[in-house]
N, CA, C and O atoms as a DFTB+ gen file, in Angstrom:
796 C
 N C O
     1  1     101.760      87.197     139.885
     2  2     101.071      87.626     141.254
     3  2     100.270      88.835     140.901
     4  3     100.736      89.627     140.081
     5  1      98.970      89.071     141.513
     6  2      97.951      90.046     141.144
     7  2      98.501      91.185     142.288
     8  3      99.150      91.024     143.321
     9  1      97.980      92.341     141.675
    10  2      98.203      93.737     142.308
    11  2      97.973      93.518     143.850
    12  3      98.872      93.609     144.686
    13  1      96.636      93.212     144.127
    14  2      96.543      93.475     145.717
    15  2      97.469      92.508     146.707
    16  3      97.829      92.775     147.854
    17  1      97.757      91.284     145.919
    18  2      98.793      90.305     146.761
    19  2      99.981      90.792     146.714
    20  3     100.543      90.752     147.809
    21  1     100.604      91.252     145.849
    22  2     101.633      92.109     145.690
    23  2     102.002      93.176     146.739
    24  3     102.946      93.119     147.527
    25  1     101.069      94.183     146.606
    26  2     100.800      95.355     147.552
    27  2     101.045      94.679     149.237
    28  3     101.974      94.864     150.023
    29  1      99.930      93.939     149.351
    30  2      99.883      93.387     150.472
    31  2     101.115      92.687     151.260
    32  3     101.281      92.786     152.476
    33  1     101.924      91.989     150.407
    34  2     102.935      91.459     150.834
    35  2     103.930      92.172     151.139
    36  3     104.723      91.710     151.960
    37  1     104.169      93.498     150.564
    38  2     104.846      94.505     151.064
    39  2     104.571      95.425     152.265
    40  3     105.346      96.267     152.718
    41  1     103.227      95.097     152.744
    42  2     102.774      96.166     153.895
    43  2     103.270      95.584     154.957
    44  3     103.365      94.379     155.190
    45  1     103.663      96.709     155.754
    46  2     104.381      96.557     157.149
    47  2     103.166      96.561     158.176
    48  3     103.062      97.339     159.124
    49  1     102.265      95.560     157.827
    50  2     101.253      95.569     158.760
    51  2      99.752      94.670     158.083
    52  3      99.861      93.777     157.243
    53  1      98.815      94.998     158.486
    54  2      97.727      94.077     157.809
    55  2      96.107      95.041     157.842
    56  3      95.750      96.000     158.527
    57  1      95.452      94.281     156.810
    58  2      94.055      94.833     157.071
    59  2      93.133      93.869     157.614
    60  3      93.364      92.661     157.660
    61  1      92.017      94.465     158.049
    62  2      91.195      93.587     159.200
    63  2      89.584      93.918     159.056
    64  3      89.220      95.038     158.698
    65  1      88.818      93.058     159.305
    66  2      87.447      93.165     159.303
    67  2      87.071      92.514     160.782
    68  3      87.411      91.370     161.082
    69  1      86.466      93.226     161.504
    70  2      85.869      92.599     162.895
    71  2      84.701      93.100     163.490
    72  3      84.288      94.234     163.247
    73  1      84.163      92.346     164.229
    74  2      82.930      92.743     165.083
    75  2      83.212      93.718     165.866
    76  3      84.369      93.817     166.273
    77  1      82.036      94.841     166.331
    78  2      82.102      95.890     167.127
    79  2      81.893      95.272     168.564
    80  3      81.054      95.791     169.301
    81  1      82.707      94.057     169.040
    82  2      82.427      93.660     170.711
    83  2      83.631      94.212     171.435
    84  3      84.330      95.141     171.033
    85  1      83.812      93.423     172.722
    86  2      84.678      93.886     173.473
    87  2      85.845      93.371     173.117
    88  3      86.857      93.945     173.517
    89  1      85.957      92.275     172.356
    90  2      87.170      91.841     171.910
    91  2      87.745      92.196     170.517
    92  3      88.832      91.779     170.116
    93  1      87.062      92.861     169.939
    94  2      86.963      93.081     168.612
    95  2      87.491      91.936     167.651
    96  3      88.523      91.874     166.983
    97  1      86.276      90.915     167.829
    98  2      86.730      89.543     167.257
    99  2      86.869      89.724     165.823
   100  3      86.056      90.396     165.188
   101  1      87.745      89.221     165.354
   102  2      88.573      89.140     164.056
   103  2      87.308      88.316     163.166
   104  3      86.700      87.343     163.609
   105  1      87.109      88.852     162.022
   106  2      86.402      87.953     161.028
   107  2      87.244      87.701     159.858
   108  3      87.086      86.668     159.206
   109  1      88.286      88.725     159.489
   110  2      89.234      88.566     158.282
   111  2      90.356      89.484     158.745
   112  3      90.204      90.577     159.291
   113  1      91.575      88.844     158.429
   114  2      92.618      89.399     158.489
   115  2      93.969      89.108     157.495
   116  3      94.376      87.948     157.424
   117  1      94.511      89.957     156.890
   118  2      95.600      89.553     155.872
   119  2      96.940      88.952     156.697
   120  3      97.176      89.214     157.876
   121  1      97.511      88.359     156.101
   122  2      98.890      87.601     156.686
   123  2      99.780      88.389     157.094
   124  3     100.787      87.922     157.626
   125  1      99.629      89.649     156.953
   126  2     100.771      90.767     157.619
   127  2     100.733      90.508     159.102
   128  3     101.699      90.765     159.820
   129  1      99.634      90.009     159.543
   130  2      99.617      90.009     161.180
   131  2     100.580      88.863     161.484
   132  3     101.093      88.905     162.602
   133  1     100.902      87.883     160.715
   134  2     101.972      86.722     161.108
   135  2     103.292      87.264     160.656
   136  3     104.251      86.964     161.367
   137  1     103.527      88.036     159.563
   138  2     104.645      88.243     159.030
   139  2     105.376      89.456     159.795
   140  3     106.603      89.426     159.698
   141  1     104.900      90.387     160.446
   142  2     105.103      91.340     161.135
   143  2     104.774      91.307     162.640
   144  3     105.357      92.131     163.345
   145  1     103.879      90.420     163.230
   146  2     103.729      90.556     164.519
   147  2     103.957      89.052     165.063
   148  3     103.975      88.797     166.267
   149  1     104.126      88.095     164.064
   150  2     104.307      86.677     164.604
   151  2     103.152      85.706     164.868
   152  3     103.322      84.530     165.190
   153  1     101.871      86.345     164.692
   154  2     100.569      85.575     164.946
   155  2     100.113      84.971     163.818
   156  3      99.742      85.743     162.935
   157  1     100.031      83.699     163.580
   158  2      99.085      83.321     162.452
   159  2      97.505      83.692     162.763
   160  3      96.866      83.542     163.804
   161  1      97.083      84.262     161.405
   162  2      95.677      85.044     161.420
   163  2      94.638      84.053     162.148
   164  3      93.891      84.507     163.015
   165  1      94.598      82.606     161.762
   166  2      93.720      81.582     162.375
   167  2      93.641      81.355     163.593
   168  3      92.720      80.733     164.121
   169  1      94.693      81.883     164.216
   170  2      94.710      81.949     165.852
   171  2      93.827      82.793     166.124
   172  3      92.897      82.377     166.814
   173  1      93.806      84.032     165.753
   174  2      92.794      85.264     166.314
   175  2      91.563      85.089     165.520
   176  3      90.492      85.151     166.124
   177  1      91.567      84.904     164.394
   178  2      90.183      85.136     163.524
   179  2      89.211      84.112     164.611
   180  3      89.585      83.026     165.055
   181  1      87.961      84.742     164.874
   182  2      87.085      84.210     165.765
   183  2      87.485      83.979     167.109
   184  3      86.745      83.315     167.835
   185  1      88.572      84.445     167.544
   186  2      89.060      84.171     168.853
   187  2      89.551      82.773     169.175
   188  3      89.588      82.370     170.338
   189  1      89.919      82.050     168.162
   190  2      90.087      80.607     168.063
   191  2      91.293      80.266     169.275
   192  3      91.126      79.370     170.102
   193  1      92.420      81.059     169.234
   194  2      93.379      80.847     170.380
   195  2      93.579      82.030     171.237
   196  3      93.793      81.912     172.443
   197  1      93.516      83.109     170.668
   198  2      93.479      84.290     171.651
   199  2      92.696      85.567     170.786
   200  3      92.573      85.628     169.563
   201  1      92.251      86.472     171.711
   202  2      91.478      87.669     171.043
   203  2      92.689      88.741     170.635
   204  3      93.859      88.724     171.016
   205  1      92.132      89.532     169.877
   206  2      92.941      90.452     169.426
   207  2      93.174      91.633     170.755
   208  3      94.204      92.295     170.880
   209  1      92.424      91.684     171.334
   210  2      92.866      92.690     172.575
   211  2      93.981      92.238     173.403
   212  3      94.677      92.973     174.103
   213  1      94.123      90.707     173.246
   214  2      94.916      90.016     174.239
   215  2      96.313      90.380     173.560
   216  3      97.249      90.341     174.358
   217  1      96.604      90.684     172.417
   218  2      97.984      90.867     171.955
   219  2      98.186      92.609     171.999
   220  3      99.259      93.116     171.675
   221  1      97.075      93.379     172.417
   222  2      97.137      94.727     172.549
   223  2      97.995      95.061     173.981
   224  3      97.864      94.257     174.903
   225  1      98.807      96.160     174.152
   226  2      99.067      96.537     175.363
   227  2      98.024      96.938     176.371
   228  3      97.476      98.021     176.169
   229  1      97.671      96.253     177.399
   230  2      96.685      96.515     178.217
   231  2      96.379      97.887     178.486
   232  3      95.218      98.294     178.467
   233  1      97.418      98.661     178.748
   234  2      97.213      99.932     178.934
   235  2      96.541     100.915     177.937
   236  3      96.227     102.078     178.191
   237  1      96.368     100.240     176.725
   238  2      95.809     101.005     175.431
   239  2      94.717     100.681     175.048
   240  3      94.188     101.453     174.248
   241  1      93.965      99.450     175.451
   242  2      92.787      98.967     175.034
   243  2      91.425     100.117     175.769
   244  3      90.277     100.209     175.335
   245  1      91.786     100.580     176.498
   246  2      90.781     101.608     177.031
   247  2      90.677     102.905     176.078
   248  3      89.623     103.495     175.840
   249  1      91.896     103.236     175.595
   250  2      92.142     104.214     174.474
   251  2      91.323     103.993     173.321
   252  3      90.532     104.816     172.861
   253  1      91.622     102.470     172.727
   254  2      90.915     102.304     171.591
   255  2      89.285     102.167     171.576
   256  3      88.536     102.293     170.607
   257  1      88.987     101.899     172.811
   258  2      87.413     101.552     173.249
   259  2      86.741     103.195     173.090
   260  3      85.615     103.420     172.645
   261  1      87.541     104.057     173.477
   262  2      87.126     105.335     173.837
   263  2      87.047     106.018     172.066
   264  3      86.097     106.612     171.557
   265  1      88.048     105.761     171.594
   266  2      88.414     106.411     170.133
   267  2      87.584     105.755     169.205
   268  3      87.105     106.442     168.303
   269  1      87.293     104.407     169.263
   270  2      86.292     103.950     168.355
   271  2      84.723     104.173     168.601
   272  3      83.835     104.265     167.753
   273  1      84.640     104.227     169.853
   274  2      83.146     104.844     170.291
   275  2      82.778     105.920     169.814
   276  3      81.753     106.040     169.143
   277  1      83.628     106.921     170.118
   278  2      83.157     108.304     169.618
   279  2      83.285     108.300     168.099
   280  3      82.496     109.013     167.480
   281  1      84.232     107.544     167.387
   282  2      83.917     107.524     166.028
   283  2      82.688     106.986     165.284
   284  3      82.228     107.359     164.205
   285  1      82.277     106.056     166.085
   286  2      81.148     105.188     165.668
   287  2      79.699     106.069     166.150
   288  3      78.595     105.775     165.689
   289  1      79.876     106.993     166.976
   290  2      78.839     107.848     167.293
   291  2      78.756     108.651     166.389
   292  3      77.594     108.815     166.016
   293  1      79.803     109.471     165.653
   294  2      79.694     110.415     164.510
   295  2      79.779     109.783     163.163
   296  3      79.907     110.449     162.136
   297  1      79.704     108.452     163.190
   298  2      79.707     107.770     161.877
   299  2      80.999     108.269     161.102
   300  3      80.940     108.398     159.880
   301  1      82.142     108.547     161.785
   302  2      83.412     108.869     160.987
   303  2      84.406     108.032     161.180
   304  3      84.224     107.145     162.015
   305  1      85.484     108.087     160.585
   306  2      86.563     106.984     160.602
   307  2      87.604     107.515     161.695
   308  3      87.677     108.734     161.855
   309  1      88.400     106.682     162.442
   310  2      89.364     106.922     163.507
   311  2      90.618     106.777     163.012
   312  3      90.758     106.117     161.982
   313  1      91.636     107.307     163.591
   314  2      93.085     107.164     163.506
   315  2      93.679     107.268     164.721
   316  3      93.583     108.360     165.282
   317  1      94.327     106.312     165.314
   318  2      94.900     106.183     166.648
   319  2      96.322     105.391     166.486
   320  3      96.615     104.894     165.399
   321  1      97.212     105.294     167.644
   322  2      98.304     104.843     167.919
   323  2      98.312     104.091     169.065
   324  3      97.879     104.613     170.093
   325  1      98.830     102.665     169.093
   326  2      98.804     102.049     170.355
   327  2      99.787     101.247     169.988
   328  3     100.402     101.386     168.930
   329  1     100.031     100.256     170.922
   330  2     101.076      98.895     171.121
   331  2     100.416      97.595     170.959
   332  3      99.470      97.152     171.609
   333  1     101.066      97.048     169.983
   334  2     100.860      95.357     169.745
   335  2     101.970      94.583     170.259
   336  3     103.088      94.917     169.867
   337  1     101.850      93.425     171.217
   338  2     102.927      92.743     171.574
   339  2     103.023      91.570     170.616
   340  3     102.209      90.690     170.339
   341  1     104.394      91.842     170.142
   342  2     105.110      90.867     169.074
   343  2     104.705      89.332     169.737
   344  3     104.356      89.370     170.917
   345  1     104.722      88.216     169.186
   346  2     105.011      87.011     169.650
   347  2     105.777      86.771     170.528
   348  3     105.467      86.098     171.511
   349  1     107.141      87.376     170.298
   350  2     108.109      87.067     170.781
   351  2     108.182      87.922     172.217
   352  3     109.055      87.672     173.048
   353  1     107.239      88.886     172.403
   354  2     106.974      89.204     173.639
   355  2     107.322      90.960     173.759
   356  3     106.903      91.685     174.661
   357  1     108.210      91.403     172.576
   358  2     108.287      92.872     172.723
   359  2     107.056      93.562     172.297
   360  3     106.122      92.921     171.815
   361  1     107.008      94.993     172.471
   362  2     105.935      95.679     171.967
   363  2     106.324      96.559     170.605
   364  3     107.440      96.976     170.297
   365  1     105.151      96.705     169.929
   366  2     105.623      97.303     168.678
   367  2     104.435      98.364     168.410
   368  3     103.238      98.093     168.322
   369  1     105.058      99.671     168.296
   370  2     103.807     100.844     167.922
   371  2     103.309     100.806     166.589
   372  3     104.043     100.712     165.606
   373  1     101.961     100.883     166.545
   374  2     101.232     100.714     165.382
   375  2     100.373     101.968     165.244
   376  3     100.092     102.574     166.278
   377  1      99.880     102.468     163.941
   378  2      98.870     103.107     163.703
   379  2      97.717     102.565     162.852
   380  3      97.828     101.880     161.835
   381  1      96.571     102.997     163.453
   382  2      95.433     102.270     162.894
   383  2      94.605     103.245     162.485
   384  3      94.342     104.227     163.180
   385  1      93.998     102.971     160.971
   386  2      93.055     103.823     160.704
   387  2      91.868     102.794     160.163
   388  3      91.989     101.963     159.263
   389  1      90.685     103.080     160.961
   390  2      89.354     102.101     160.515
   391  2      88.193     103.116     160.836
   392  3      88.183     104.275     161.251
   393  1      87.155     102.150     160.450
   394  2      85.611     102.835     160.491
   395  2      84.757     101.803     160.395
   396  3      85.015     100.735     159.839
   397  1      83.689     102.108     160.953
   398  2      82.456     100.974     160.727
   399  2      81.725     101.029     159.439
   400  3      81.725     102.009     158.694
   401  1      81.133      99.966     159.237
   402  2      80.361      99.721     157.966
   403  2      79.174      99.535     158.486
   404  3      79.038      98.905     159.534
   405  1      78.017     100.132     157.731
   406  2      76.819     100.175     158.177
   407  2      75.802      99.643     157.049
   408  3      76.015      99.914     155.867
   409  1      74.737      98.910     157.427
   410  2      73.792      98.473     156.636
   411  2      72.913      99.766     156.245
   412  3      73.015     100.844     156.831
   413  1      71.940      99.480     155.056
   414  2      71.394     100.483     154.702
   415  2      70.228     101.253     155.844
   416  3      69.867     102.428     155.922
   417  1      69.855     100.067     156.632
   418  2      68.849     100.494     157.787
   419  2      69.500     101.348     158.897
   420  3      68.820     101.898     159.764
   421  1      70.889     101.439     158.834
   422  2      71.518     102.092     159.843
   423  2      72.283     101.105     160.763
   424  3      72.981     101.546     161.676
   425  1      72.160      99.747     160.528
   426  2      72.820      98.903     161.670
   427  2      74.215      98.599     161.288
   428  3      74.639      98.292     160.174
   429  1      75.038      98.774     162.720
   430  2      76.453      98.476     162.232
   431  2      76.590      97.120     162.088
   432  3      76.132      96.189     162.751
   433  1      77.370      97.158     161.007
   434  2      77.525      95.458     160.687
   435  2      78.757      95.110     160.999
   436  3      78.838      94.012     161.550
   437  1      79.932      95.790     160.799
   438  2      81.334      95.325     161.377
   439  2      82.230      96.690     161.360
   440  3      81.758      97.799     161.109
   441  1      83.571      96.435     161.660
   442  2      84.851      97.328     161.784
   443  2      85.633      97.036     160.841
   444  3      85.720      95.835     160.586
   445  1      86.333      97.858     160.135
   446  2      87.374      97.300     159.172
   447  2      88.310      98.585     159.089
   448  3      88.002      99.729     159.422
   449  1      89.482      98.155     158.588
   450  2      90.837      98.996     158.578
   451  2      92.034      98.538     158.463
   452  3      92.181      97.368     158.107
   453  1      93.181      99.382     158.746
   454  2      94.344      99.042     158.479
   455  2      95.235      98.963     159.548
   456  3      95.075      99.940     160.280
   457  1      96.060      98.249     159.924
   458  2      97.165      98.512     161.017
   459  2      98.460      98.555     160.530
   460  3      98.735      97.776     159.617
   461  1      99.357      99.342     160.971
   462  2     100.420      99.412     160.345
   463  2     101.624      99.888     161.278
   464  3     101.668     100.934     161.926
   465  1     102.609      98.865     161.197
   466  2     103.914      99.165     161.963
   467  2     104.573     100.337     162.062
   468  3     105.084     100.589     160.971
   469  1     104.793     101.153     162.849
   470  2     105.460     102.510     162.918
   471  2     106.840     102.631     163.727
   472  3     107.593     103.604     163.692
   473  1     107.016     101.508     164.426
   474  2     108.218     101.395     165.223
   475  2     109.327     102.098     164.697
   476  3     109.801     103.096     165.239
   477  1     109.765     101.574     163.607
   478  2     111.023     102.253     162.960
   479  2     111.043     104.021     163.103
   480  3     112.059     104.687     163.302
   481  1     109.669     104.547     162.949
   482  2     109.238     106.106     163.032
   483  2     109.437     106.418     164.404
   484  3     110.004     107.494     164.593
   485  1     109.121     105.764     165.411
   486  2     109.231     105.880     166.848
   487  2     110.828     105.992     167.226
   488  3     111.283     106.896     167.928
   489  1     111.601     104.934     166.652
   490  2     113.063     104.932     166.889
   491  2     113.827     106.245     166.377
   492  3     114.573     106.903     167.102
   493  1     113.533     106.557     164.972
   494  2     114.189     107.543     164.401
   495  2     113.793     108.887     165.197
   496  3     114.729     109.662     165.395
   497  1     112.603     109.237     165.649
   498  2     112.285     110.299     166.435
   499  2     113.117     110.276     167.749
   500  3     113.619     111.324     168.158
   501  1     113.279     109.061     168.442
   502  2     114.119     108.931     169.550
   503  2     115.623     109.308     169.338
   504  3     116.344     109.939     170.111
   505  1     115.902     108.830     168.236
   506  2     117.533     109.047     167.919
   507  2     117.642     110.531     167.707
   508  3     118.613     111.146     168.147
   509  1     116.706     111.102     167.067
   510  2     116.789     112.536     166.662
   511  2     116.670     113.472     167.667
   512  3     117.066     114.624     167.487
   513  1     116.018     113.005     169.026
   514  2     115.847     113.934     169.994
   515  2     116.816     113.473     171.180
   516  3     116.722     113.976     172.299
   517  1     117.645     112.601     170.903
   518  2     118.534     112.196     171.986
   519  2     119.439     113.233     172.365
   520  3     119.511     113.472     173.571
   521  1     120.364     114.102     171.335
   522  2     120.916     115.053     171.633
   523  2     120.280     116.141     172.392
   524  3     120.900     116.728     173.279
   525  1     119.011     116.449     172.065
   526  2     118.479     117.680     172.900
   527  2     117.795     117.013     174.240
   528  3     117.313     117.834     175.020
   529  1     117.698     115.668     174.594
   530  2     117.525     115.423     175.938
   531  2     118.955     115.360     176.904
   532  3     119.012     115.411     178.132
   533  1     119.914     115.253     176.070
   534  2     121.135     115.161     176.835
   535  2     121.334     116.538     177.244
   536  3     121.653     116.743     178.415
   537  1     121.150     117.803     176.203
   538  2     121.301     119.027     176.647
   539  2     120.361     119.566     177.687
   540  3     120.660     120.457     178.483
   541  1     119.146     118.927     177.616
   542  2     118.175     119.479     178.675
   543  2     118.415     118.999     180.261
   544  3     118.230     119.577     181.332
   545  1     118.860     117.813     179.945
   546  2     119.381     116.990     181.235
   547  2     120.507     117.689     182.026
   548  3     120.691     117.546     183.235
   549  1     121.329     118.562     181.092
   550  2     122.290     119.393     181.597
   551  2     121.723     120.892     182.104
   552  3     122.479     121.699     182.645
   553  1     120.525     121.123     181.902
   554  2     119.948     122.536     182.017
   555  2     119.840     122.783     183.465
   556  3     120.099     123.946     183.775
   557  1     119.518     121.973     184.459
   558  2     119.457     121.960     185.805
   559  2     121.008     122.291     186.370
   560  3     121.134     123.012     187.360
   561  1     122.001     121.812     185.792
   562  2     123.142     122.027     186.628
   563  2     123.699     123.480     186.009
   564  3     124.441     124.198     186.679
   565  1     123.302     123.801     184.787
   566  2     123.847     124.980     184.275
   567  2     122.828     126.167     184.909
   568  3     123.224     127.330     184.830
   569  1     121.583     125.904     185.508
   570  2     121.090     126.906     186.319
   571  2     121.609     127.215     187.671
   572  3     121.684     128.281     188.281
   573  1     121.968     125.930     187.998
   574  2     122.617     125.847     189.515
   575  2     123.909     126.616     189.528
   576  3     124.255     127.268     190.513
   577  1     124.628     126.533     188.410
   578  2     126.124     127.312     188.345
   579  2     126.033     128.774     188.102
   580  3     126.855     129.593     188.512
   581  1     124.692     129.111     187.220
   582  2     124.299     130.567     187.128
   583  2     123.777     131.270     188.322
   584  3     123.903     132.479     188.515
   585  1     123.131     130.363     189.179
   586  2     122.672     131.201     190.502
   587  2     124.181     131.409     191.150
   588  3     124.462     132.534     191.563
   589  1     125.078     130.434     191.240
   590  2     125.980     130.720     192.154
   591  2     126.913     131.862     191.378
   592  3     127.562     132.616     192.102
   593  1     126.993     131.998     190.127
   594  2     127.746     132.947     189.363
   595  2     127.079     134.377     189.822
   596  3     127.793     135.319     190.165
   597  1     125.655     134.454     189.799
   598  2     124.895     135.691     190.209
   599  2     125.266     135.887     191.658
   600  3     125.650     137.017     191.959
   601  1     125.207     134.861     192.717
   602  2     125.640     135.215     193.820
   603  2     126.984     135.928     194.065
   604  3     127.090     136.890     194.825
   605  1     128.035     135.372     193.346
   606  2     129.188     136.071     193.125
   607  2     129.195     137.291     192.975
   608  3     129.722     138.005     193.828
   609  1     128.522     137.894     191.680
   610  2     128.493     138.917     191.313
   611  2     128.059     140.232     192.271
   612  3     128.517     141.374     192.306
   613  1     126.846     139.501     193.130
   614  2     126.345     140.321     194.123
   615  2     127.509     140.648     195.036
   616  3     127.745     141.845     195.207
   617  1     128.375     139.628     195.732
   618  2     129.243     139.803     196.396
   619  2     130.496     140.724     195.730
   620  3     131.195     141.516     196.361
   621  1     130.581     140.456     194.488
   622  2     131.739     141.400     193.931
   623  2     131.338     142.926     194.207
   624  3     132.113     143.843     194.478
   625  1     129.775     142.991     194.060
   626  2     129.715     144.465     193.615
   627  2     129.653     144.942     195.233
   628  3     130.178     146.044     195.396
   629  1     129.195     144.421     196.275
   630  2     129.325     144.636     197.578
   631  2     130.688     145.134     198.097
   632  3     130.848     146.235     198.625
   633  1     131.694     144.180     197.886
   634  2     132.947     144.299     197.759
   635  2     133.441     145.638     197.162
   636  3     134.031     146.450     197.875
   637  1     133.197     145.864     195.851
   638  2     133.565     147.075     195.093
   639  2     132.952     148.171     196.054
   640  3     133.721     148.920     196.657
   641  1     131.855     148.259     196.179
   642  2     131.258     149.478     197.020
   643  2     132.095     150.050     198.480
   644  3     132.190     151.200     198.909
   645  1     132.544     148.984     198.931
   646  2     133.346     149.114     200.180
   647  2     134.607     149.902     199.885
   648  3     135.072     150.816     200.566
   649  1     135.132     149.344     198.634
   650  2     136.580     149.590     198.211
   651  2     136.375     151.267     197.738
   652  3     137.367     151.974     197.916
   653  1     135.347     151.814     197.248
   654  2     135.086     152.893     196.910
   655  2     135.728     153.273     195.471
   656  3     135.580     152.425     194.591
   657  1     136.425     154.459     195.142
   658  2     136.902     154.574     193.986
   659  2     138.017     153.372     193.616
   660  3     138.047     152.895     192.481
   661  1     138.746     153.016     194.464
   662  2     139.756     152.009     194.448
   663  2     138.977     150.672     193.682
   664  3     139.707     149.885     193.080
   665  1     137.561     150.432     193.706
   666  2     137.175     149.359     193.553
   667  2     136.223     149.357     192.256
   668  3     135.385     148.471     192.086
   669  1     136.419     150.414     191.358
   670  2     135.793     150.849     190.338
   671  2     135.738     149.638     189.112
   672  3     134.859     149.204     188.367
   673  1     137.149     149.360     189.339
   674  2     137.260     148.223     188.099
   675  2     136.520     146.975     188.349
   676  3     136.045     146.328     187.415
   677  1     136.389     146.565     189.748
   678  2     135.823     145.616     190.238
   679  2     134.269     145.804     190.247
   680  3     133.596     144.775     190.319
   681  1     133.822     146.651     190.201
   682  2     132.444     147.203     190.186
   683  2     131.990     146.792     188.784
   684  3     130.922     146.216     188.577
   685  1     133.011     147.176     187.684
   686  2     132.581     146.815     186.300
   687  2     132.497     145.337     186.114
   688  3     131.563     144.741     185.576
   689  1     133.502     144.853     186.583
   690  2     133.524     143.188     186.504
   691  2     132.248     142.647     187.155
   692  3     131.764     141.612     186.698
   693  1     131.698     143.233     188.130
   694  2     130.620     142.596     188.880
   695  2     129.371     142.834     187.969
   696  3     128.503     141.962     187.936
   697  1     129.240     143.990     187.218
   698  2     128.331     144.241     186.702
   699  2     128.031     143.411     185.504
   700  3     126.900     143.020     185.213
   701  1     129.349     143.114     184.683
   702  2     129.595     142.263     183.347
   703  2     128.990     140.763     183.889
   704  3     128.089     140.226     183.245
   705  1     129.577     140.086     185.185
   706  2     129.040     139.042     185.613
   707  2     127.688     138.911     185.600
   708  3     127.145     138.000     184.976
   709  1     126.988     139.855     186.323
   710  2     125.423     139.900     186.235
   711  2     124.744     139.666     185.021
   712  3     123.888     138.800     184.836
   713  1     125.271     140.677     184.011
   714  2     124.430     140.569     182.708
   715  2     124.712     139.499     182.024
   716  3     124.039     139.181     181.043
   717  1     125.891     138.697     182.508
   718  2     126.316     137.470     181.422
   719  2     125.380     136.358     182.321
   720  3     124.716     135.607     181.606
   721  1     125.266     136.192     183.510
   722  2     124.467     135.245     184.374
   723  2     122.771     135.566     183.954
   724  3     122.023     134.639     183.645
   725  1     122.435     136.608     183.984
   726  2     121.043     136.987     183.680
   727  2     120.728     136.421     182.141
   728  3     119.773     135.673     181.932
   729  1     121.541     136.815     181.197
   730  2     121.399     136.263     179.863
   731  2     121.349     134.921     179.515
   732  3     120.503     134.337     178.837
   733  1     122.528     134.422     180.152
   734  2     122.682     133.016     180.190
   735  2     121.388     132.218     180.983
   736  3     120.993     131.156     180.502
   737  1     120.772     132.749     182.169
   738  2     119.670     132.088     182.704
   739  2     118.591     131.971     181.840
   740  3     117.910     130.945     181.837
   741  1     118.312     133.103     180.955
   742  2     117.099     133.156     180.232
   743  2     117.199     132.283     178.984
   744  3     116.188     131.902     178.394
   745  1     118.328     132.001     178.625
   746  2     118.581     130.798     177.502
   747  2     118.232     129.385     177.950
   748  3     117.349     128.692     177.445
   749  1     118.891     129.101     178.782
   750  2     118.830     127.915     179.672
   751  2     117.323     127.833     180.080
   752  3     116.893     126.680     180.046
   753  1     116.400     128.810     180.465
   754  2     115.276     128.286     180.943
   755  2     114.310     128.210     179.479
   756  3     113.360     127.427     179.468
   757  1     114.513     128.791     178.644
   758  2     114.026     128.802     177.323
   759  2     114.034     127.201     176.709
   760  3     113.139     126.489     176.253
   761  1     115.412     127.011     176.917
   762  2     115.796     125.259     176.402
   763  2     114.734     124.496     177.258
   764  3     113.977     123.719     176.676
   765  1     114.648     124.655     178.459
   766  2     113.957     123.777     179.806
   767  2     112.345     123.949     179.300
   768  3     111.588     122.984     179.196
   769  1     112.038     125.053     179.068
   770  2     110.679     125.588     178.756
   771  2     109.942     124.467     177.449
   772  3     108.961     123.726     177.512
   773  1     110.984     124.774     176.230
   774  2     110.920     124.228     175.086
   775  2     110.779     122.451     175.397
   776  3     109.814     121.873     174.896
   777  1     111.524     121.861     176.018
   778  2     111.551     120.413     176.484
   779  2     110.225     120.163     176.961
   780  3     109.516     119.250     176.536
   781  1     109.891     120.997     177.866
   782  2     108.653     120.701     178.682
   783  2     107.393     120.508     177.671
   784  3     106.601     119.572     177.793
   785  1     107.308     121.419     176.744
   786  2     106.153     121.445     175.886
   787  2     106.311     120.438     174.696
   788  3     105.405     120.436     173.863
   789  1     107.470     119.497     174.513
   790  2     107.287     118.468     173.663
   791  2     107.244     117.273     174.514
   792  3     107.067     116.236     173.875
   793  1     107.361     117.136     175.823
   794  2     107.158     115.861     176.350
   795  2     105.602     115.643     176.591
   796  3     105.192     114.578     177.055
């Protein structure tokens, strides 16, 4: 088996060459399209049975049009992530790196590139952030409890003031409760803000 055939057979995705039209009409595709996504290449090449955009998540097609359009204007390559619907119906996240091929006179001949399955990467990220999501989901409950603790501390301080010298110990306890509530609230809000930045 030659080098290219061997490497392409291990690739979790496929290489393509297509027209720069609304359907990204495929001219050539390697067999990874069937091995990884379940579609025989000859069904998609030339839009024989289906177009390439028909197997993309419909919400992601405008993104592709925008990213590809901007890259072609600048004569640069593009990299983007989007979803392809497997022949069985579920979506698979992919990353695509592509670019235009130009004639010497500046005419755009076609587009070409690679499309790689990165679903396992998304799953690993999801698993690694699961604990963080559980912690953050409890942040609201923690903040509510801390607000209640601060209220108790205020009430304790009032009662200590009413008791005068007899309530001095109570006043110390109230101050400690306020300090604990404030520092804990800051930590809880920091966790909540960190999660918002990653969403």
